[in-house]
Structures are given as structure tokens and as C-alpha cells.
Amino acid sequence: NAGVTQTPKFQVLKTGQSMTLQCAQDMNHEYMSWYRQDPGMGLRLIHYSVGAGITDQGEVPNGYNVSRSTTEDFPLRLLSAAPSQTSVYFCASSYLGSCSCTGELFFGEGSRLTVL
Amino acid sequence: DQQVKQNSPSLSVQEGRISILNCDYTNSMFDYFLWYKKYPAEGPTFLISISSIKDKNEDGRFTVFLNKSAKHLSLHIVPSQPGDSAVYFCAASKGTSGSRLTFGEGTQLTVNP
């Protein structure tokens, strides 16, 4: 079982370039989200989606764009990369609504992005 | 505005002893709390959770304690093992749906043999 799959695992960009981080999950989770991890700052929410066609901003959305055309996929687009976007990015998904589950997020392995 | 705070960036303990990781929160609307464990080059993985209607939840060597009046929770690991060496993140949410978790900064736990 694949769970949450992120690609690429590593990427180096030049300032001003654009790129897309891919995220796919095979657990039929309604909720998907993107976090970035920076030293001393924990995990901060960038964007999230509660279902296909529905997206919303998290804590740090500036410079990023998302779309959710299917339940499985939730790509994160960097429109014009900046050095401040150098970070490790995690995609995560979970069930929504009432369930007997623990409500936890399932994370991908991360994508390390360096912007020069 | 850090709504979930882990004040200790690192903690070092001896194998077999107790590890206590602490977390404080400021938002009284949070009613569900989780701990995640993260190894290098991997994504965080769920460890244990607690609802605000409880003050303790135990799962094997791991116990989470919640003090709502102090807005404080802690994770106890007994006995600690070298394989427990990882970064531990505290997280909080409104409701148990798993959405919009707010994370703390993380604590690096090192368990020495």
C-alpha cells in the first residue's frame, strides 16, 4: 500500500523559476494538505483541501498555489520561487467527518526544495 | 503567534529511563491533541492522541497526559530505547477530523545506550 506519495524528493531551483510538487494518496481521504518544515518553526500549513474542487489557505499561503481536481491528487505550485521558499515540504491526508479513527494525518516522505 | 509551543528543542536520556516531552498551547478551542514522531528523511508518523475529555491516554510504552487548566500536555516514554531517538512534534486541532493540525516546533529526543 503506497499511502501518500510525493515527487520529486529533491529539487534545486533558481530564483524566479516555477515548479510543481506532486502529491497522490490512495486511501480515499477527503482531506489533503501541504506543510513546510523549517528549523525551529515546526510544520506550518500552506494550503489544504476538504474535497475535490475545494481548497483553502493555511498559515503561510503566499507564493504557492494549489488545485484539487481529483480525490487522489493535490499538487502544490510555486509560482516564482524565492530563497525564502527553501524548505522541506510535506503532503498529508486524512479522513474527514465522524469516524472511529484517531483522526491522524498520514504524511508523505517529504520533498526537499532548495532555491538559489 | 505560536499557538502550540514546545520549549525544549532537545532532550537527552539514558536507555531504560523515562523521557518526558512537554507541550503548551494557547488556543482554548483546541480539543484534540496528537504526538508525531519523525526520523530523518522520513515524514512524520502518528504516535498517540488524546481528546480533551480525557486527561490520560496510554499505548504501550507511550502515555500522553493532558492538563486542560494549564493548557499543557506531556508525552512520557517508559522505558526509553535507542530506537526512540527522533524528533517529536506535538499537534492540536479543533475536533477529531484530522484537519488543520497546528504543530509545535518539535523536540529532538536522543536516547543513549
PDB file of C-alpha atoms in Angstrom:
ATOM      1  CA  ASN A   1       0.000   0.000   0.000  1.00  0.00           C
ATOM      2  CA  ALA A   2       1.536   3.279  -1.160  1.00  0.00           C
ATOM      3  CA  GLY A   3      -0.190   5.706   1.230  1.00  0.00           C
ATOM      4  CA  VAL A   4       0.889   9.285   0.434  1.00  0.00           C
ATOM      5  CA  THR A   5       3.400   9.641  -2.400  1.00  0.00           C
ATOM      6  CA  GLN A   6       5.337  12.835  -3.077  1.00  0.00           C
ATOM      7  CA  THR A   7       7.530  13.668  -6.050  1.00  0.00           C
ATOM      8  CA  PRO A   8      10.200  14.823  -6.518  1.00  0.00           C
ATOM      9  CA  LYS A   9      12.143  14.027  -3.326  1.00  0.00           C
ATOM     10  CA  PHE A  10      14.787  16.656  -4.097  1.00  0.00           C
ATOM     11  CA  GLN A  11      14.750  19.749  -6.309  1.00  0.00           C
ATOM     12  CA  VAL A  12      17.037  22.725  -6.836  1.00  0.00           C
ATOM     13  CA  LEU A  13      15.569  25.845  -8.428  1.00  0.00           C
ATOM     14  CA  LYS A  14      16.835  29.247  -9.375  1.00  0.00           C
ATOM     15  CA  THR A  15      15.069  32.341  -8.087  1.00  0.00           C
ATOM     16  CA  GLY A  16      12.083  33.118 -10.289  1.00  0.00           C
ATOM     17  CA  GLN A  17      11.595  29.632 -11.640  1.00  0.00           C
ATOM     18  CA  SER A  18       8.293  27.838 -11.194  1.00  0.00           C
ATOM     19  CA  MET A  19       7.663  24.224 -10.388  1.00  0.00           C
ATOM     20  CA  THR A  20       5.031  21.793  -9.114  1.00  0.00           C
ATOM     21  CA  LEU A  21       5.368  19.374  -6.216  1.00  0.00           C
ATOM     22  CA  GLN A  22       3.173  16.357  -6.793  1.00  0.00           C
ATOM     23  CA  CYS A  23       1.181  14.549  -4.106  1.00  0.00           C
ATOM     24  CA  ALA A  24      -1.027  11.495  -4.508  1.00  0.00           C
ATOM     25  CA  GLN A  25      -2.823   9.331  -1.952  1.00  0.00           C
ATOM     26  CA  ASP A  26      -4.568   6.001  -2.432  1.00  0.00           C
ATOM     27  CA  MET A  27      -6.562   5.893   0.818  1.00  0.00           C
ATOM     28  CA  ASN A  28      -9.623   7.745  -0.488  1.00  0.00           C
ATOM     29  CA  HIS A  29      -9.047  10.523   2.064  1.00  0.00           C
ATOM     30  CA  GLU A  30     -11.220  13.594   1.695  1.00  0.00           C
ATOM     31  CA  TYR A  31      -8.717  15.914   3.368  1.00  0.00           C
ATOM     32  CA  MET A  32      -5.324  16.755   1.879  1.00  0.00           C
ATOM     33  CA  SER A  33      -2.839  19.400   2.900  1.00  0.00           C
ATOM     34  CA  TRP A  34       0.640  20.792   2.375  1.00  0.00           C
ATOM     35  CA  TYR A  35       3.015  21.720   5.178  1.00  0.00           C
ATOM     36  CA  ARG A  36       6.505  23.153   5.147  1.00  0.00           C
ATOM     37  CA  GLN A  37       9.083  22.338   7.774  1.00  0.00           C
ATOM     38  CA  ASP A  38      11.733  24.870   8.694  1.00  0.00           C
ATOM     39  CA  PRO A  39      14.288  24.664  11.527  1.00  0.00           C
ATOM     40  CA  GLY A  40      12.877  25.925  14.819  1.00  0.00           C
ATOM     41  CA  MET A  41       9.430  26.518  13.322  1.00  0.00           C
ATOM     42  CA  GLY A  42       7.867  23.093  13.211  1.00  0.00           C
ATOM     43  CA  LEU A  43       5.374  22.275  10.489  1.00  0.00           C
ATOM     44  CA  ARG A  44       3.348  25.154   9.066  1.00  0.00           C
ATOM     45  CA  LEU A  45       0.214  24.698   6.991  1.00  0.00           C
ATOM     46  CA  ILE A  46       0.380  26.160   3.471  1.00  0.00           C
ATOM     47  CA  HIS A  47      -2.874  25.107   1.801  1.00  0.00           C
ATOM     48  CA  TYR A  48      -5.476  22.435   2.372  1.00  0.00           C
ATOM     49  CA  SER A  49      -8.456  20.823   0.674  1.00  0.00           C
ATOM     50  CA  VAL A  50     -11.539  19.113   2.087  1.00  0.00           C
ATOM     51  CA  GLY A  51     -12.526  17.537  -1.223  1.00  0.00           C
ATOM     52  CA  ALA A  52     -12.256  17.738  -4.997  1.00  0.00           C
ATOM     53  CA  GLY A  53     -12.783  21.287  -6.198  1.00  0.00           C
ATOM     54  CA  ILE A  54     -12.393  22.812  -2.722  1.00  0.00           C
ATOM     55  CA  THR A  55      -9.196  24.436  -1.475  1.00  0.00           C
ATOM     56  CA  ASP A  56      -8.359  26.948   1.235  1.00  0.00           C
ATOM     57  CA  GLN A  57      -5.378  28.812   2.639  1.00  0.00           C
ATOM     58  CA  GLY A  58      -3.415  27.827   5.705  1.00  0.00           C
ATOM     59  CA  GLU A  59      -0.940  29.858   7.758  1.00  0.00           C
ATOM     60  CA  VAL A  60       1.662  30.567   5.051  1.00  0.00           C
ATOM     61  CA  PRO A  61      -0.038  30.513   1.608  1.00  0.00           C
ATOM     62  CA  ASN A  62       1.811  33.355  -0.136  1.00  0.00           C
ATOM     63  CA  GLY A  63       3.802  32.282  -3.186  1.00  0.00           C
ATOM     64  CA  TYR A  64       2.001  28.948  -3.501  1.00  0.00           C
ATOM     65  CA  ASN A  65      -0.968  27.746  -5.495  1.00  0.00           C
ATOM     66  CA  VAL A  66      -2.985  24.532  -5.252  1.00  0.00           C
ATOM     67  CA  SER A  67      -5.829  22.779  -7.024  1.00  0.00           C
ATOM     68  CA  ARG A  68      -7.786  19.593  -6.309  1.00  0.00           C
ATOM     69  CA  SER A  69      -9.324  18.142  -9.443  1.00  0.00           C
ATOM     70  CA  THR A  70      -9.491  14.583  -8.099  1.00  0.00           C
ATOM     71  CA  THR A  71      -9.729  12.979  -4.652  1.00  0.00           C
ATOM     72  CA  GLU A  72      -6.310  11.381  -5.103  1.00  0.00           C
ATOM     73  CA  ASP A  73      -4.112  14.294  -6.216  1.00  0.00           C
ATOM     74  CA  PHE A  74      -3.169  17.607  -4.621  1.00  0.00           C
ATOM     75  CA  PRO A  75      -0.292  19.366  -6.414  1.00  0.00           C
ATOM     76  CA  LEU A  76       1.487  22.380  -4.920  1.00  0.00           C
ATOM     77  CA  ARG A  77       2.723  25.017  -7.360  1.00  0.00           C
ATOM     78  CA  LEU A  78       5.462  27.526  -6.681  1.00  0.00           C
ATOM     79  CA  LEU A  79       4.704  30.418  -8.994  1.00  0.00           C
ATOM     80  CA  SER A  80       8.032  32.293  -8.835  1.00  0.00           C
ATOM     81  CA  ALA A  81      10.484  30.621  -6.473  1.00  0.00           C
ATOM     82  CA  ALA A  82      12.281  32.691  -3.834  1.00  0.00           C
ATOM     83  CA  PRO A  83      15.136  31.707  -1.481  1.00  0.00           C
ATOM     84  CA  SER A  84      12.669  32.018   1.427  1.00  0.00           C
ATOM     85  CA  GLN A  85      10.855  29.009  -0.028  1.00  0.00           C
ATOM     86  CA  THR A  86      13.851  26.771   0.599  1.00  0.00           C
ATOM     87  CA  SER A  87      12.334  24.166   2.879  1.00  0.00           C
ATOM     88  CA  VAL A  88      11.155  20.589   3.244  1.00  0.00           C
ATOM     89  CA  TYR A  89       7.590  20.171   2.051  1.00  0.00           C
ATOM     90  CA  PHE A  90       5.210  17.516   3.322  1.00  0.00           C
ATOM     91  CA  CYS A  91       1.908  16.442   1.875  1.00  0.00           C
ATOM     92  CA  ALA A  92      -0.563  14.887   4.309  1.00  0.00           C
ATOM     93  CA  SER A  93      -4.047  13.415   4.098  1.00  0.00           C
ATOM     94  CA  SER A  94      -6.763  12.166   6.428  1.00  0.00           C
ATOM     95  CA  TYR A  95     -10.387  11.200   6.722  1.00  0.00           C
ATOM     96  CA  LEU A  96     -12.935  13.887   7.497  1.00  0.00           C
ATOM     97  CA  GLY A  97     -16.123  13.790   9.476  1.00  0.00           C
ATOM     98  CA  SER A  98     -17.068  11.389  12.198  1.00  0.00           C
ATOM     99  CA  CYS A  99     -15.224   8.130  12.256  1.00  0.00           C
ATOM    100  CA  SER A 100     -13.768   5.692  14.689  1.00  0.00           C
ATOM    101  CA  CYS A 101     -10.290   6.549  13.538  1.00  0.00           C
ATOM    102  CA  THR A 102      -7.827   8.542  15.591  1.00  0.00           C
ATOM    103  CA  GLY A 103      -8.111  11.461  13.210  1.00  0.00           C
ATOM    104  CA  GLU A 104      -4.449  11.480  12.436  1.00  0.00           C
ATOM    105  CA  LEU A 105      -2.790  12.854   9.336  1.00  0.00           C
ATOM    106  CA  PHE A 106      -0.834  10.489   7.114  1.00  0.00           C
ATOM    107  CA  PHE A 107       2.303  12.131   5.742  1.00  0.00           C
ATOM    108  CA  GLY A 108       4.382  11.599   2.655  1.00  0.00           C
ATOM    109  CA  GLU A 109       8.155  11.271   2.885  1.00  0.00           C
ATOM    110  CA  GLY A 110       8.790  14.910   2.024  1.00  0.00           C
ATOM    111  CA  SER A 111      10.267  16.947  -0.813  1.00  0.00           C
ATOM    112  CA  ARG A 112      13.421  18.931  -0.115  1.00  0.00           C
ATOM    113  CA  LEU A 113      13.481  22.142  -2.148  1.00  0.00           C
ATOM    114  CA  THR A 114      16.436  24.497  -2.454  1.00  0.00           C
ATOM    115  CA  VAL A 115      16.028  27.866  -4.156  1.00  0.00           C
ATOM    116  CA  LEU A 116      19.280  29.556  -5.138  1.00  0.00           C
TER     117      LEU A 116
ATOM    118  CA  ASP B   1       1.604  33.766  17.105  1.00  0.00           C
ATOM    119  CA  GLN B   2       2.752  30.285  18.101  1.00  0.00           C
ATOM    120  CA  GLN B   3      -0.387  28.566  19.347  1.00  0.00           C
ATOM    121  CA  VAL B   4       1.401  25.300  20.104  1.00  0.00           C
ATOM    122  CA  LYS B   5       4.803  25.539  21.713  1.00  0.00           C
ATOM    123  CA  GLN B   6       7.477  23.012  22.586  1.00  0.00           C
ATOM    124  CA  ASN B   7      10.004  24.908  24.639  1.00  0.00           C
ATOM    125  CA  SER B   8      12.734  22.272  24.655  1.00  0.00           C
ATOM    126  CA  PRO B   9      14.488  21.908  21.284  1.00  0.00           C
ATOM    127  CA  SER B  10      16.334  18.842  22.521  1.00  0.00           C
ATOM    128  CA  LEU B  11      16.322  16.195  25.243  1.00  0.00           C
ATOM    129  CA  SER B  12      18.894  13.519  26.018  1.00  0.00           C
ATOM    130  CA  VAL B  13      18.157  10.490  28.237  1.00  0.00           C
ATOM    131  CA  GLN B  14      19.743   7.163  29.075  1.00  0.00           C
ATOM    132  CA  GLU B  15      18.329   3.939  27.718  1.00  0.00           C
ATOM    133  CA  GLY B  16      15.822   2.444  30.130  1.00  0.00           C
ATOM    134  CA  ARG B  17      14.976   5.755  31.811  1.00  0.00           C
ATOM    135  CA  ILE B  18      11.869   7.857  31.328  1.00  0.00           C
ATOM    136  CA  SER B  19      11.651  10.511  28.587  1.00  0.00           C
ATOM    137  CA  ILE B  20       9.243  13.376  29.215  1.00  0.00           C
ATOM    138  CA  LEU B  21       8.450  15.716  26.341  1.00  0.00           C
ATOM    139  CA  ASN B  22       6.378  18.813  27.035  1.00  0.00           C
ATOM    140  CA  CYS B  23       3.986  20.925  25.005  1.00  0.00           C
ATOM    141  CA  ASP B  24       1.953  24.050  25.783  1.00  0.00           C
ATOM    142  CA  TYR B  25      -0.914  25.556  23.837  1.00  0.00           C
ATOM    143  CA  THR B  26      -2.698  28.890  23.961  1.00  0.00           C
ATOM    144  CA  ASN B  27      -5.888  28.349  21.964  1.00  0.00           C
ATOM    145  CA  SER B  28      -8.667  27.148  24.276  1.00  0.00           C
ATOM    146  CA  MET B  29     -10.653  25.983  21.230  1.00  0.00           C
ATOM    147  CA  PHE B  30      -8.235  23.093  20.707  1.00  0.00           C
ATOM    148  CA  ASP B  31      -9.863  19.891  21.869  1.00  0.00           C
ATOM    149  CA  TYR B  32      -7.778  17.160  20.290  1.00  0.00           C
ATOM    150  CA  PHE B  33      -4.060  16.646  20.679  1.00  0.00           C
ATOM    151  CA  LEU B  34      -1.613  14.359  18.927  1.00  0.00           C
ATOM    152  CA  TRP B  35       2.049  13.432  19.057  1.00  0.00           C
ATOM    153  CA  TYR B  36       4.021  12.623  15.939  1.00  0.00           C
ATOM    154  CA  LYS B  37       7.453  11.091  15.634  1.00  0.00           C
ATOM    155  CA  LYS B  38       9.835  11.929  12.801  1.00  0.00           C
ATOM    156  CA  TYR B  39      13.013  10.199  11.721  1.00  0.00           C
ATOM    157  CA  PRO B  40      15.479  11.963   9.372  1.00  0.00           C
ATOM    158  CA  ALA B  41      14.479  11.901   5.693  1.00  0.00           C
ATOM    159  CA  GLU B  42      11.047  10.492   6.527  1.00  0.00           C
ATOM    160  CA  GLY B  43       7.613  12.003   7.014  1.00  0.00           C
ATOM    161  CA  PRO B  44       6.137  12.352  10.499  1.00  0.00           C
ATOM    162  CA  THR B  45       4.208   9.329  11.739  1.00  0.00           C
ATOM    163  CA  PHE B  46       1.363   9.320  14.225  1.00  0.00           C
ATOM    164  CA  LEU B  47       2.236   8.131  17.705  1.00  0.00           C
ATOM    165  CA  ILE B  48      -0.591   8.768  20.144  1.00  0.00           C
ATOM    166  CA  SER B  49      -3.505  11.147  20.667  1.00  0.00           C
ATOM    167  CA  ILE B  50      -5.803  12.403  23.385  1.00  0.00           C
ATOM    168  CA  SER B  51      -9.184  14.074  23.411  1.00  0.00           C
ATOM    169  CA  SER B  52      -9.886  16.966  25.753  1.00  0.00           C
ATOM    170  CA  ILE B  53     -12.479  14.855  27.574  1.00  0.00           C
ATOM    171  CA  LYS B  54      -9.642  12.707  28.931  1.00  0.00           C
ATOM    172  CA  ASP B  55      -6.582  13.531  30.992  1.00  0.00           C
ATOM    173  CA  LYS B  56      -4.525  10.462  30.140  1.00  0.00           C
ATOM    174  CA  ASN B  57      -4.117   8.030  27.280  1.00  0.00           C
ATOM    175  CA  GLU B  58      -1.738   5.106  27.287  1.00  0.00           C
ATOM    176  CA  ASP B  59      -0.408   2.927  24.478  1.00  0.00           C
ATOM    177  CA  GLY B  60       2.332   0.522  25.463  1.00  0.00           C
ATOM    178  CA  ARG B  61       5.437   2.487  26.455  1.00  0.00           C
ATOM    179  CA  PHE B  62       3.827   5.788  25.495  1.00  0.00           C
ATOM    180  CA  THR B  63       1.497   7.829  27.707  1.00  0.00           C
ATOM    181  CA  VAL B  64       0.125  11.270  26.999  1.00  0.00           C
ATOM    182  CA  PHE B  65      -1.123  13.455  29.847  1.00  0.00           C
ATOM    183  CA  LEU B  66      -3.364  16.475  29.339  1.00  0.00           C
ATOM    184  CA  ASN B  67      -3.809  19.305  31.847  1.00  0.00           C
ATOM    185  CA  LYS B  68      -6.532  21.490  30.379  1.00  0.00           C
ATOM    186  CA  SER B  69      -6.445  24.145  33.080  1.00  0.00           C
ATOM    187  CA  ALA B  70      -2.727  24.682  32.448  1.00  0.00           C
ATOM    188  CA  LYS B  71      -3.079  24.175  28.674  1.00  0.00           C
ATOM    189  CA  HIS B  72      -0.248  21.701  28.898  1.00  0.00           C
ATOM    190  CA  LEU B  73       0.353  18.203  27.653  1.00  0.00           C
ATOM    191  CA  SER B  74       3.242  15.834  28.011  1.00  0.00           C
ATOM    192  CA  LEU B  75       4.417  12.612  26.413  1.00  0.00           C
ATOM    193  CA  HIS B  76       6.067  10.010  28.635  1.00  0.00           C
ATOM    194  CA  ILE B  77       8.131   7.206  27.155  1.00  0.00           C
ATOM    195  CA  VAL B  78       8.984   4.402  29.569  1.00  0.00           C
ATOM    196  CA  PRO B  79      11.395   2.721  29.213  1.00  0.00           C
ATOM    197  CA  SER B  80      13.223   4.755  26.590  1.00  0.00           C
ATOM    198  CA  GLN B  81      15.023   2.846  23.844  1.00  0.00           C
ATOM    199  CA  PRO B  82      17.703   3.990  21.353  1.00  0.00           C
ATOM    200  CA  GLY B  83      15.182   3.477  18.535  1.00  0.00           C
ATOM    201  CA  ASP B  84      13.045   6.212  20.114  1.00  0.00           C
ATOM    202  CA  SER B  85      15.668   8.780  19.080  1.00  0.00           C
ATOM    203  CA  ALA B  86      13.752  11.087  16.740  1.00  0.00           C
ATOM    204  CA  VAL B  87      12.086  14.493  16.553  1.00  0.00           C
ATOM    205  CA  TYR B  88       8.745  14.576  18.363  1.00  0.00           C
ATOM    206  CA  PHE B  89       6.060  17.031  17.304  1.00  0.00           C
ATOM    207  CA  CYS B  90       3.082  17.992  19.391  1.00  0.00           C
ATOM    208  CA  ALA B  91      -0.037  18.969  17.402  1.00  0.00           C
ATOM    209  CA  ALA B  92      -3.505  20.272  18.205  1.00  0.00           C
ATOM    210  CA  SER B  93      -6.807  20.680  16.406  1.00  0.00           C
ATOM    211  CA  LYS B  94     -10.410  21.695  16.883  1.00  0.00           C
ATOM    212  CA  GLY B  95     -12.327  18.443  16.548  1.00  0.00           C
ATOM    213  CA  THR B  96     -11.083  14.970  15.742  1.00  0.00           C
ATOM    214  CA  SER B  97     -11.432  15.084  11.985  1.00  0.00           C
ATOM    215  CA  GLY B  98      -7.696  15.269  11.447  1.00  0.00           C
ATOM    216  CA  SER B  99      -7.853  18.512   9.591  1.00  0.00           C
ATOM    217  CA  ARG B 100      -5.913  21.734  10.160  1.00  0.00           C
ATOM    218  CA  LEU B 101      -3.477  20.459  12.713  1.00  0.00           C
ATOM    219  CA  THR B 102      -1.325  23.140  14.333  1.00  0.00           C
ATOM    220  CA  PHE B 103       2.145  21.848  15.171  1.00  0.00           C
ATOM    221  CA  GLY B 104       4.753  22.790  17.707  1.00  0.00           C
ATOM    222  CA  GLU B 105       8.406  23.347  16.828  1.00  0.00           C
ATOM    223  CA  GLY B 106       9.488  19.820  17.699  1.00  0.00           C
ATOM    224  CA  THR B 107      11.834  18.304  20.290  1.00  0.00           C
ATOM    225  CA  GLN B 108      14.840  16.208  19.285  1.00  0.00           C
ATOM    226  CA  LEU B 109      14.998  13.199  21.622  1.00  0.00           C
ATOM    227  CA  THR B 110      18.277  11.302  21.877  1.00  0.00           C
ATOM    228  CA  VAL B 111      18.321   8.054  23.832  1.00  0.00           C
ATOM    229  CA  ASN B 112      21.855   7.000  24.685  1.00  0.00           C
ATOM    230  CA  PRO B 113      22.710   3.286  25.025  1.00  0.00           C
TER     231      PRO B 113
END
